[in-house]
C-alpha cells in the first residue's frame, strides 16, 4: 500500500499534473484506512488518520510474529 504516501502528497499539491496512475486492487485493503479507500468518478478518498491513515494497526498486525 505504498501508493498511499503518494496519494497524500498529491492531495495537497496544487498542480500535480495531468497524468496520475489508476490504482487497481484497492478492495483488498481499502478497509485498513479511515475513511476506507474508495474510487468513484475518477477520484479516490484520502485517509485522514495519523500517519498514512491506518484505522487499527493492532488489528492489522494481529497474528504477526516478531522478527529479531
Coordinates of C-alpha atoms in Angstrom, one line a residue:
X1 CA 0.0 0.0 0.0
X2 CA 3.0 2.3 -0.6
X3 CA 0.9 4.3 -3.1
X4 CA -0.9 5.9 -0.1
X5 CA 2.2 8.0 0.6
X6 CA 1.9 9.5 -2.9
X7 CA -1.8 9.8 -2.5
X8 CA -1.3 12.1 0.5
X9 CA 1.3 14.1 -1.4
X10 CA -0.9 14.5 -4.5
X11 CA -3.9 15.6 -2.3
X12 CA -2.1 18.8 -1.2
X13 CA 0.0 19.6 -4.2
X14 CA -1.6 22.4 -6.1
X15 CA -0.8 21.2 -9.6
X16 CA 0.2 17.5 -9.5
X17 CA -0.1 17.3 -13.3
X18 CA -2.4 15.8 -15.8
X19 CA -1.4 12.1 -15.6
X20 CA -1.8 10.1 -12.4
X21 CA -1.9 6.3 -12.5
X22 CA -5.0 4.3 -11.6
X23 CA -4.6 2.0 -8.7
X24 CA -6.4 -1.3 -9.1
X25 CA -6.9 -3.8 -6.3
X26 CA -7.7 -1.3 -3.5
X27 CA -10.6 -3.5 -2.4
X28 CA -8.1 -5.9 -0.8
X29 CA -7.0 -3.4 1.8
X30 CA -9.3 -0.4 1.5
X31 CA -10.9 -1.1 4.9
X32 CA -7.5 -0.7 6.6
X33 CA -7.8 3.0 6.2
X34 CA -10.1 5.7 7.7
X35 CA -12.0 6.6 5.6
X36 CA -11.8 3.4 3.5
X37 CA -10.2 3.8 0.1
X38 CA -12.9 4.2 -2.5
X39 CA -12.5 5.1 -6.1
X40 CA -15.5 6.9 -7.6
X41 CA -15.8 9.1 -10.7
X42 CA -12.1 9.2 -11.2
X43 CA -11.2 10.2 -7.7
X44 CA -10.0 8.3 -4.6
X45 CA -10.6 9.1 -1.0
X46 CA -7.6 10.2 1.1
X47 CA -7.2 8.6 4.5
X48 CA -7.2 11.3 7.2
X49 CA -6.0 9.4 10.3
X50 CA -2.5 9.7 11.9
X51 CA 0.4 8.6 9.7
X52 CA -0.9 7.3 6.4
X53 CA -4.4 6.8 7.9
X54 CA -4.4 3.2 9.0
X55 CA -7.5 2.7 11.1
X56 CA -6.5 0.0 13.6
X57 CA -2.8 -1.1 13.4
X58 CA -3.4 -3.6 16.1
X59 CA -6.0 -5.5 14.1
X60 CA -3.8 -5.3 11.0
X61 CA -0.9 -6.8 12.8
X62 CA -2.9 -9.5 14.6
X63 CA -1.1 -12.8 14.2
X64 CA 2.2 -11.2 13.1
X65 CA 5.4 -12.6 14.5
X66 CA 8.3 -10.5 15.9
X67 CA 11.5 -10.7 13.9
X68 CA 14.7 -10.2 15.9

